[in-house]
XYZ file of C-alpha atoms in Angstrom:
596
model
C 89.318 88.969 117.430
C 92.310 89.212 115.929
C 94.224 85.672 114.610
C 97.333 87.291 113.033
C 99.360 90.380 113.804
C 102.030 92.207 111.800
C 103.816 94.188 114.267
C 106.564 96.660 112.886
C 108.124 94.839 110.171
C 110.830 96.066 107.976
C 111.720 94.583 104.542
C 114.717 95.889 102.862
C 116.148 94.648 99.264
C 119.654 96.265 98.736
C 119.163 100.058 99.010
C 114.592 99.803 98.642
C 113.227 99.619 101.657
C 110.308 97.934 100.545
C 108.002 97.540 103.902
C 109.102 100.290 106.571
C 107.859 99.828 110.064
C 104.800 98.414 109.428
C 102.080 96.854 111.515
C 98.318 95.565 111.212
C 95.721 93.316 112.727
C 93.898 90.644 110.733
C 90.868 89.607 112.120
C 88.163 86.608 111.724
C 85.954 87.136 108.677
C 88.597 89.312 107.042
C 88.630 89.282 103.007
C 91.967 91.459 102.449
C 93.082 92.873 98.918
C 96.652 93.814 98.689
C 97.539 96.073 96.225
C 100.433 99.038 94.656
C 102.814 99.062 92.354
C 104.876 96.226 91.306
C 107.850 95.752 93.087
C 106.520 97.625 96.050
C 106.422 94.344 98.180
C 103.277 92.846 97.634
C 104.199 89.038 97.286
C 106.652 89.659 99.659
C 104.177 90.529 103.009
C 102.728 87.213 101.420
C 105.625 85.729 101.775
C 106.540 86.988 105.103
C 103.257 85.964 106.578
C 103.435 82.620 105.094
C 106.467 81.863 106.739
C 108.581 81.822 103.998
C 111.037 85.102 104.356
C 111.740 86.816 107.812
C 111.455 90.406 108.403
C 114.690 92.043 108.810
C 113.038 94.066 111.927
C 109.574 93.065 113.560
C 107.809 90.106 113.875
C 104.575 88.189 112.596
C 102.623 86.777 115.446
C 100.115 83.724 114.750
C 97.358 82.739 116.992
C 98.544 79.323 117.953
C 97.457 76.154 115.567
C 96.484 78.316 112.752
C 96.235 76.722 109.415
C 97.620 79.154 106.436
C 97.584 78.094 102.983
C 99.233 80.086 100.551
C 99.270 80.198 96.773
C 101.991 81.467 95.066
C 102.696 82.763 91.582
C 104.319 79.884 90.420
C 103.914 76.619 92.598
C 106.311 73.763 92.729
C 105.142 70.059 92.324
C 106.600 66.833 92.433
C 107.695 65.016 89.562
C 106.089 61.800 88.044
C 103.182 62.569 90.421
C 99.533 62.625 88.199
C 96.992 65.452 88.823
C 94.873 63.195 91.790
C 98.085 62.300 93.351
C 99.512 65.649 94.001
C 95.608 65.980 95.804
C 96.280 63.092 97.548
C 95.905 64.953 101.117
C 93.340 67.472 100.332
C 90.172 65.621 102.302
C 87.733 63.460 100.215
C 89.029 62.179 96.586
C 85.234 63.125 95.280
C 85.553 66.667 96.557
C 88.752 67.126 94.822
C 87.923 65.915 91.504
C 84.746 68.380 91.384
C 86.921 71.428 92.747
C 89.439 70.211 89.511
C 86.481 70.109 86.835
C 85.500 73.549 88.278
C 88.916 74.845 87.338
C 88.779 73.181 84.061
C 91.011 70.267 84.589
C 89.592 67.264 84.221
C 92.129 64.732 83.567
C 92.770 63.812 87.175
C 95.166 61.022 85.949
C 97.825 62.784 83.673
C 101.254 63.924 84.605
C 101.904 67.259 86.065
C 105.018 67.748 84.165
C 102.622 67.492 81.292
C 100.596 70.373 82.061
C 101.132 73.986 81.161
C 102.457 76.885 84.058
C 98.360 77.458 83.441
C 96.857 74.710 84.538
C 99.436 73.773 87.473
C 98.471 77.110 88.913
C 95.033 75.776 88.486
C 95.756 72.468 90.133
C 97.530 74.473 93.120
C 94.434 76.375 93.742
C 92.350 73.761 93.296
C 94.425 71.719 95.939
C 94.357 75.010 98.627
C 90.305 75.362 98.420
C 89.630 71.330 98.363
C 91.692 71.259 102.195
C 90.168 72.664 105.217
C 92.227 75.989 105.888
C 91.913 79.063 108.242
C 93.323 81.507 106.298
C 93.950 81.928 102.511
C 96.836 83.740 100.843
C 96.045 83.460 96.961
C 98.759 85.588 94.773
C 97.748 86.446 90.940
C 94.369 83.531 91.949
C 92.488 84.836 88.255
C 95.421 84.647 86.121
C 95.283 81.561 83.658
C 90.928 81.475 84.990
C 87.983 82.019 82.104
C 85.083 84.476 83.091
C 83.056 81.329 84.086
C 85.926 80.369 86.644
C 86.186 83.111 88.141
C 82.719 83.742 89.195
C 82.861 79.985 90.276
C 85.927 81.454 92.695
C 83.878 84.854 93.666
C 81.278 82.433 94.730
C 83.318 80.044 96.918
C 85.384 82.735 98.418
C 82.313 84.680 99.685
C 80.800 81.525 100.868
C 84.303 80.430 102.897
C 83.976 81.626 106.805
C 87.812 81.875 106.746
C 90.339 84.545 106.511
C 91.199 85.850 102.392
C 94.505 87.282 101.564
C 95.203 88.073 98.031
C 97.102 89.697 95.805
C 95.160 90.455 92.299
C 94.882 93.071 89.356
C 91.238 92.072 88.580
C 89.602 95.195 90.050
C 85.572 93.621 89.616
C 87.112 90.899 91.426
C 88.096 93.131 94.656
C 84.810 94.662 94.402
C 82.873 91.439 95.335
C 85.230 88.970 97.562
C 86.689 92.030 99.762
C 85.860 93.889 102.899
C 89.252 95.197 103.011
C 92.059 96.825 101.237
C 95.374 96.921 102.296
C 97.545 99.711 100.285
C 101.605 99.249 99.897
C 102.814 102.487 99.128
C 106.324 103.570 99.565
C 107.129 101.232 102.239
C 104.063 102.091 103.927
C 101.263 99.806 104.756
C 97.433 101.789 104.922
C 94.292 99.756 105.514
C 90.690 100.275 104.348
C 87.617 98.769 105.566
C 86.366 98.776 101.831
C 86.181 96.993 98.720
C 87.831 98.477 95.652
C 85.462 101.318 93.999
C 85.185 102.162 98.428
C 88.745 102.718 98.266
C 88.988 104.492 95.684
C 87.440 107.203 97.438
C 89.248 106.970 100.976
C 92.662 106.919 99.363
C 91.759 110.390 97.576
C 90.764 111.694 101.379
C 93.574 110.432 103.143
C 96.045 111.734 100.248
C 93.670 115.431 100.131
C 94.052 115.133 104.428
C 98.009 114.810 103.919
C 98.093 117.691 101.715
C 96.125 119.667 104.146
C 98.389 118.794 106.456
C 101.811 119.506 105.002
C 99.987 123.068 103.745
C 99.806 123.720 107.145
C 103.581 122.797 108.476
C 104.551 125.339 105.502
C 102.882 127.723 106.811
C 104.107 127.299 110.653
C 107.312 126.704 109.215
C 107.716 130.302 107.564
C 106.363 131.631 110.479
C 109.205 130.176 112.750
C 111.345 131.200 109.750
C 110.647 134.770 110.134
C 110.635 134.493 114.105
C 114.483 132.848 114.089
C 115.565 135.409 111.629
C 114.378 138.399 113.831
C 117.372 137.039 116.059
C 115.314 135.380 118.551
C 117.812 134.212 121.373
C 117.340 130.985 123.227
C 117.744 132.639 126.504
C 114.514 130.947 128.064
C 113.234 127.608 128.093
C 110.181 128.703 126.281
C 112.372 129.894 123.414
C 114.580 126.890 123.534
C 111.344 124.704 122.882
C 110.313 126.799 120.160
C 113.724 126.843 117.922
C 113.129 122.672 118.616
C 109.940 122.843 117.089
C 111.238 124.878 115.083
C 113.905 122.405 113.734
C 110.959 119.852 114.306
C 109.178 121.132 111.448
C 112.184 121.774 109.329
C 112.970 117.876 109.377
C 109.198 117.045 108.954
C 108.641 115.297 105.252
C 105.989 116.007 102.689
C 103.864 113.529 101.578
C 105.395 111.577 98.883
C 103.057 111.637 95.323
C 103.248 108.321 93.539
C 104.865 108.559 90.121
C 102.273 107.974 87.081
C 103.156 106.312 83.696
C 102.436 109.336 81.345
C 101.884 107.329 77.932
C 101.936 109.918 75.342
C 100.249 108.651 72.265
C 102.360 107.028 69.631
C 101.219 106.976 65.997
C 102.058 105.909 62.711
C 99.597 106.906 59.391
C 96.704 103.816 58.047
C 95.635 103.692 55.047
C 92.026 102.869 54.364
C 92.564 98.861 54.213
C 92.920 97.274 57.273
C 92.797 93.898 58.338
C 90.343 91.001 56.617
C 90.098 87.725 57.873
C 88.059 85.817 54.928
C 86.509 82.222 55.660
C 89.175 81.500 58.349
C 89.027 77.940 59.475
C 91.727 76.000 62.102
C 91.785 73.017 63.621
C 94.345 71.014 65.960
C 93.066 67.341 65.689
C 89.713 66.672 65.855
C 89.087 69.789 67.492
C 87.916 72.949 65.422
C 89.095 75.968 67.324
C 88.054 78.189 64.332
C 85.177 77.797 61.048
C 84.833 79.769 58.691
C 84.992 83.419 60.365
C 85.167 86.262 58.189
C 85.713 89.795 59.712
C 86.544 93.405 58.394
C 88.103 95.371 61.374
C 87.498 98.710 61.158
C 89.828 101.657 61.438
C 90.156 102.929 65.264
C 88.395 99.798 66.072
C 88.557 98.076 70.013
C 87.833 94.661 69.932
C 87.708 92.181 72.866
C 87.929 88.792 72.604
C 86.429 86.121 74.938
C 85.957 82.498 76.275
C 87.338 79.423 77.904
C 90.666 78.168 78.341
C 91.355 76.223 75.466
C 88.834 77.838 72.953
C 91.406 79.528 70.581
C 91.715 83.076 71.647
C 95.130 83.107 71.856
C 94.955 81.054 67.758
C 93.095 83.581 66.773
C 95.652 86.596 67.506
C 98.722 84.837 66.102
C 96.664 83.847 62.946
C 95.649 88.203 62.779
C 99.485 88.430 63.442
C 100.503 86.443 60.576
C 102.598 83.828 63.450
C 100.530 81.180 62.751
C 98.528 80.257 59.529
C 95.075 78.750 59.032
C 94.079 75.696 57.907
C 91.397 77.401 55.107
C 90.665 80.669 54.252
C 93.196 84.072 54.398
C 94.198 86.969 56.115
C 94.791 89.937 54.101
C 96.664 93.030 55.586
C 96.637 96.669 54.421
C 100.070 97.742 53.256
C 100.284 100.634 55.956
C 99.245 98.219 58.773
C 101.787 97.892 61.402
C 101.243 95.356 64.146
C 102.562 95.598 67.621
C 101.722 92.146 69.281
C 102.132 91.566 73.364
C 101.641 87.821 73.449
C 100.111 85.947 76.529
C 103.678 84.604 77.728
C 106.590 87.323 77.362
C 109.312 86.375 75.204
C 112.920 85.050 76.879
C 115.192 88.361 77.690
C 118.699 88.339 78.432
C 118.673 88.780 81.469
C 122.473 90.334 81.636
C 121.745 93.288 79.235
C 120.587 96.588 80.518
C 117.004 98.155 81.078
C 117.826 100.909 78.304
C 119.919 98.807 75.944
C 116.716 96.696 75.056
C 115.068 99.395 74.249
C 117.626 101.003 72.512
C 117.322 97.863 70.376
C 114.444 98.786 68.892
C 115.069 102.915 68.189
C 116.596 105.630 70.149
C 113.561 107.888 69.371
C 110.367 107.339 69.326
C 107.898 109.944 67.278
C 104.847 111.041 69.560
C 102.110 113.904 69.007
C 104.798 116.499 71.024
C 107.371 115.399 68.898
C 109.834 112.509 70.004
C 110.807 111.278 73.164
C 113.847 109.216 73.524
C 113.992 105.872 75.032
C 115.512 107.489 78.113
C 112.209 109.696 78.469
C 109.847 106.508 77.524
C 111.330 104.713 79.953
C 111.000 107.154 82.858
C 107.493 107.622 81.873
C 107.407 103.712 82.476
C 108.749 104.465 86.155
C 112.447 102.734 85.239
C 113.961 105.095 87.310
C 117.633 106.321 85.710
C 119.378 103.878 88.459
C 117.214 101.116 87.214
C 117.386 101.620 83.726
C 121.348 101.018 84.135
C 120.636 97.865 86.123
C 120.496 94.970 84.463
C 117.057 93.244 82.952
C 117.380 90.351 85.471
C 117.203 92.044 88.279
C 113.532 93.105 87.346
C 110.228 91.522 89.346
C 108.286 89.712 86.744
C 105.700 92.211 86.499
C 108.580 94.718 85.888
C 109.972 92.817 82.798
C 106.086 92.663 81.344
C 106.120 96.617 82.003
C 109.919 97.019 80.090
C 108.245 93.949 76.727
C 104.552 96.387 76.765
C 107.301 99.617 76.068
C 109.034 97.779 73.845
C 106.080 96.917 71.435
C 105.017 100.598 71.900
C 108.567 101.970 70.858
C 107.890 100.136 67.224
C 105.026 102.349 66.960
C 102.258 100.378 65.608
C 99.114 101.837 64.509
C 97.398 97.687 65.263
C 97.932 96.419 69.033
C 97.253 92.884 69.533
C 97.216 92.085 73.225
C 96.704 88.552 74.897
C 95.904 88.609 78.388
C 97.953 91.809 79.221
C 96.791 92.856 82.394
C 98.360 89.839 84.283
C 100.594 90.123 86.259
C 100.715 94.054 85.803
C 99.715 96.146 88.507
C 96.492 98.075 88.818
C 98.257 101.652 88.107
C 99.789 100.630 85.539
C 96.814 98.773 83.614
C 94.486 102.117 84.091
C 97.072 103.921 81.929
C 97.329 101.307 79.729
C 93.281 102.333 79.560
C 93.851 105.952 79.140
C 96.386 105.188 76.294
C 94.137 103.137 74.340
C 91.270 104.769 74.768
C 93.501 107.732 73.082
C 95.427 105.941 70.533
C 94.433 105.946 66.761
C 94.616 103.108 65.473
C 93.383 99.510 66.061
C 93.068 97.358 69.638
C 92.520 93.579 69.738
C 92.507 92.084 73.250
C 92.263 88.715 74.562
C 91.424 89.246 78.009
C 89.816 87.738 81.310
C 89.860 91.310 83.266
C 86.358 91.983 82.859
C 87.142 95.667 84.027
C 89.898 96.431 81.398
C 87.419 95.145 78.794
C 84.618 97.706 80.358
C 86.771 100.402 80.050
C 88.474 99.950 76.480
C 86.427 97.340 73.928
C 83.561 98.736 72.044
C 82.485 95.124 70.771
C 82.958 91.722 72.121
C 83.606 88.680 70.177
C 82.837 85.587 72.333
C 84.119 82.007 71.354
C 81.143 79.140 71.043
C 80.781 75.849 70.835
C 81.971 74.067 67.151
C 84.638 77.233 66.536
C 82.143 79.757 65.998
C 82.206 83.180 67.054
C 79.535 85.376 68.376
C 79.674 89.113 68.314
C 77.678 91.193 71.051
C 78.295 95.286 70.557
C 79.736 97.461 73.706
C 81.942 96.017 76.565
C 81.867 92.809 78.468
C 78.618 94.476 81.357
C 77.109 94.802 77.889
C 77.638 90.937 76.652
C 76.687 89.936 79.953
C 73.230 91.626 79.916
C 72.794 90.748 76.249
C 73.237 87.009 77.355
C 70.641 87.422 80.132
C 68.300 88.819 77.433
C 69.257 85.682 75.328
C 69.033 83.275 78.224
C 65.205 84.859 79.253
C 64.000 84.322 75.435
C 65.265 80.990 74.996
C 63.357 80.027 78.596
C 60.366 81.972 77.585
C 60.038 80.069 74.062
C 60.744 76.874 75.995
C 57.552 77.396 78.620
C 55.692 78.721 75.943
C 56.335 75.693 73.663
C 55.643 73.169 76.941
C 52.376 75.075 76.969
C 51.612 74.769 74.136
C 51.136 78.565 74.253
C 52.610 79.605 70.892
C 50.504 83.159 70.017
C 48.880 85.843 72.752
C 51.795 85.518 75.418
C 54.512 85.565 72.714
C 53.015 87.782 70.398
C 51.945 90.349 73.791
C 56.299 90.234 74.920
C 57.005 90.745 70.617
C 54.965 94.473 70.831
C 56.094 95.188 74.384
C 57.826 98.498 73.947
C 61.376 97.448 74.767
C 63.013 99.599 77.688
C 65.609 101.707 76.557
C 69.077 102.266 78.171
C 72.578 103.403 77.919
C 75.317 100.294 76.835
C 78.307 101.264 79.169
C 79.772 102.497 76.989
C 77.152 105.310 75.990
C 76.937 105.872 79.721
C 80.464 106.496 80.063
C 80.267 108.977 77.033
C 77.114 110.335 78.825
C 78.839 111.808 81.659
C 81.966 112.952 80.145
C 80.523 114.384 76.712
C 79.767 118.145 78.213
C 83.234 118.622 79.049
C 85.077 116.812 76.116
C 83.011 119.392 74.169
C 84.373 122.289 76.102
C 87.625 121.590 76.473
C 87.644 121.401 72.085
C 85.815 124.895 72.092
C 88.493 126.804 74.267
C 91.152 124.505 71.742
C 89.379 126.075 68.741
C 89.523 129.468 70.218
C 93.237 129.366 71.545
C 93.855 128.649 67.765
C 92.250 131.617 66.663
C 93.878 133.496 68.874
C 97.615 131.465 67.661
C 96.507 132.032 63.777
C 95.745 135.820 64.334
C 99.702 136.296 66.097
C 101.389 134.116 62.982
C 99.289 136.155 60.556
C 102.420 136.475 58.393
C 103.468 132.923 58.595
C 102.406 131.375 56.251
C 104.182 127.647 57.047
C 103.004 128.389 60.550
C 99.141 129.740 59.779
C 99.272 126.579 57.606
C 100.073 124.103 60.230
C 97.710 125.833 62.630
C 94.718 125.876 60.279
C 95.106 122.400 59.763
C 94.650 121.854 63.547
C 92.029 123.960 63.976
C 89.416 122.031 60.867
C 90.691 118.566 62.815
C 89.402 120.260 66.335
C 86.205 121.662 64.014
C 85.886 118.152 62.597
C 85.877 116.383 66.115
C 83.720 119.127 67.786
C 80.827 118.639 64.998
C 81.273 114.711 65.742
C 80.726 114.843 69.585
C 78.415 117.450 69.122
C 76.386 114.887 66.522
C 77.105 112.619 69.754
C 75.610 114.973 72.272
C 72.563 115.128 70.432
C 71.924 111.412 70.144
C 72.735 110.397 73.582
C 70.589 113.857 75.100
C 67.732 112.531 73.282
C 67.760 108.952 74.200
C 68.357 110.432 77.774
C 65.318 112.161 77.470
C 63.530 109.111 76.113
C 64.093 107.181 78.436
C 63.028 109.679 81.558
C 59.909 109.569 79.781
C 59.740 106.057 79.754
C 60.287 105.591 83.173
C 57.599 108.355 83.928
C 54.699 106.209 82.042
């Protein structure tokens, strides 16, 4: 039964027509993920539904006494009103202080204009999921939420028999609240019963279907062509119809491909020392965010950094940055090292100057592996259109300006990218490049993140904050921490029952020489299914180079330059092949395992 309806709206922002004759149903038991580009209208549907814009064409029928509460990226709250007072008409007082704790705030008496924009988007949720609501419309809901928060929400949004709207980047997140995905793109609105890895896989048959289809009007199309141009006249009704299908076709439009942010890698030459953090200690009162860490990173390192609001992730990256200094110990920096640092909140822009000027700010050029690109180019690449990249920076969505500061700390060209929690409030296309870029750039990656997907797909060890300042490091991605904490968890409780047992020898000692099962980290799997091809793809390099160094026989600069490419192809062909033979073998292993 459906409780809402969206029934051809139209949304249009100066020349962007942002929603285009648009309608859907939204039925009981519906968990909807919005998603697309920034700036394609996302918070606006929200907003539209909520009751807080009107379409310019359309309408937005309710079912009559429906209660909507709605979320937004940045609530509004009284002043001189304390935490427990601005809950004040969310149901039972008792209910509302737990739902608080949950979200980490458990001061229920201090001032909201005390609080951070963090934690009063934390108190807004907390005040939408403590009241008794039909439908929820939650925009950005895991931004400013630890891991241990947001599996909290995941829980209490599959448990709620209402209707879920939201709006997030945090892909694991679609994968277990929704049952549907509702897909902005250019002005269009297309619906998927599916969660997000499902949709992944409809959108690529609906866009191969399109395809199919405008194949197909081509190919009518130069038929008619040839027919009209054989000087066909419309004598007969039956001719008249076909020179209208004929102009029918003519006027028909292709199927328009997104743009894709093409970041081409960006480098600049490190020396062998890095960063060391020796016996790093820091403390803000009587709380000790860091003691006494010490840490080489390693060249081509990606390091992700975890734990709860508060802990000292965010310390920890402005001590590596050298914007903050610690209490004891030191951080010594390699002379080549070049730092690029995105911090959590993005820094005040003037909001009069152009797209391209603050760029421009930093360098015209920029070198990349092709050569240089100018800031023109790079910001193209970023999808700034050339209209936009006239227009000035305030007339940018927020996740825009995040988009125009990440390009900006590119266009220095670090080799060392420090990023705190850069995947919010960017869009989903735009943080899988992001991936792809990192997981092709030489040089260093720290992240501070809560996107449990973006840490998946780009750390290859995990540092996660503890109790007293310490930090604990787990190898792989953050699947891989979470299964080595199981493993730690099931030890601890199995030394527990075996100490209540007084069972200290035969049931220990039998689980101590229990051949342990092997398995792929994610990481190795990833490598796993990809390795075969990486490897062919660098044998047809080496022999297109052979076949380039035989043509320039006589050049010597040329042969030069091309020989050097060819031993750095050799070089990385005898690594993955080194690679290939590791991973087939512990493949094979463990087949053999799982046969006993």
């Amino acid at each position: 039964m459906n409780i809402l309806n969206i029934e051809h709206v139209t949304k249009v922002f100066g020349e962007k027509k942002v929603l285009d004759d648009v309608s859907q149903g939204i039925q009981e038991g519906d968990k909807i993920g919005i998603i697309g580009i920034n700036g394609t209208g996302k918070t606006t549907l929200l907003n539209m539904i909520a009751g807080e814009e009107e379409p310019d064409e359309g309408q937005i029928v309710k079912q009559n006494g429906l209660k909507i509460a709605y979320l937004s990226q940045s609530p509004v709250f009284p002043e001189n009103k304390t935490v427990l007072e601005c809950m004040s008409d969310c149901g039972e007082e008792s209910e509302a202080k737990k739902v608080l704790n949950k979200l980490g705030i458990t001061d229920h008496y201090e001032k909201m204009e005390t609080l951070s924009g963090g934690q009063k988007k934390r108190v807004a949720l907390a005040r939408i999921l403590a009241g008794s609501f039909d439908v929820l419309m939650l925009d950005e809901p895991t931004n400013h939420l630890d891991d241990g928060m947001i599996a909290w929400l995941e829980e209490y949004l599959n448990r709620f028999k209402g209707v879920v709207i939201l709006v997030t980047h945090d892909r694991y997140f679609l994968d277990k609240v929704t049952n549907r995905i509702w897909e902005i793109d250019h002005g269009k609105l297309y619906s998927y019963e599916a969660n997000y890895s499902q949709f992944l896989e409809r959108k690529a048959e609906r866009e191969e279907m399109e395809l199919a289809s405008e194949r197909k009007r081509q190919s009518v199309l130069r038929m008619e062509l040839e027919w009209a141009k054989r000087g066909c006249r419309a004598r007969s009704t039956k001719q008249r119809a076909r020179l209208e299908r004929l102009e029918a076709l003519k006027n028909g439009k292709a199927p328009v491909s997104d743009q894709t942010i093409a970041m081409d890698a960006v480098e600049t030459r490190m020396g062998k020392k890095t960063i060391e953090l020796r016996h790093v200690s820091k403390s803000f009162g009587e709380k000790t965010i860091l003691d006494d860490f010490s840490y080489i990173v390693l060249r081509n390192q990606r390091l992700g950094i975890i734990g709860p609001n508060g802990c000292g992730k965010s310390t920890l990256l402005k001590i590596i940055a050298g914007q903050m200094k610690p209490d004891e110990g030191e951080v010594e920096v390699g002379e080549t090292i070049k730092i690029g640092y995105f911090p959590q909140e993005v820094p005040d822009m003037d909001s009069s100057q152009k797209v391209i000027d603050y760029i421009r700010d930093v360098a015209e050029y920029i070198p990349t592996k092709e050569g240089r690109m100018s800031a023109s180019q790079m910001l193209e690449q970023f999808l700034f259109t050339p209209q936009m990249q006239y227009a000035p920076i305030g007339k940018l969505s927020g996740g825009e300006k995040k988009r125009l500061y990440l390009l900006k700390v590119i266009f220095t060209a670090p080799n060392v990218l420090l990023f705190d929690e850069i995947s919010n409030d960017l869009d989903i296309p735009t943080i899988t490049i992001l991936e792809d870029f990192i997981n092709s750039f030489s040089g260093i990656v720290i992240a501070v993140s809560h996107d449990r997907y973006f840490l998946d797909n780009v750390a290859d060890r995990m540092f996660a904050f503890e109790e007293g300042g310490r930090l604990r490091q787990y190898e792989g991605g953050y699947t891989d921490y979470l299964e080595a904490k199981k493993r730690q968890a099931a030890e601890t409780e199995d030394a527990a029952a075996s100490k209540k047992t007084g069972k200290t020898g035969s049931g220990k000692d039998w689980k101590q020489n229990r051949t342990p099962k092997l398995k792929f980290s994610f990481q190795e799997q990833r490598e796993f299914e990809t390795i075969d091809d990486d490897i062919a793809v660098l044998e047809e390099t080496i022999g297109k180079l052979d076949e380039e160094m035989m043509k320039n026989a006589t050049n010597s600069a040329k042969l030069s330059e091309l020989l050097k490419e060819k031993e750095d192809a050799q070089r990385t062909l005898e690594e993955k092949m080194d690679r290939w033979v590791y991973l087939n073998d512990l493949a094979e292993r463990m087949e053999r395992q799982r046969e006993k």
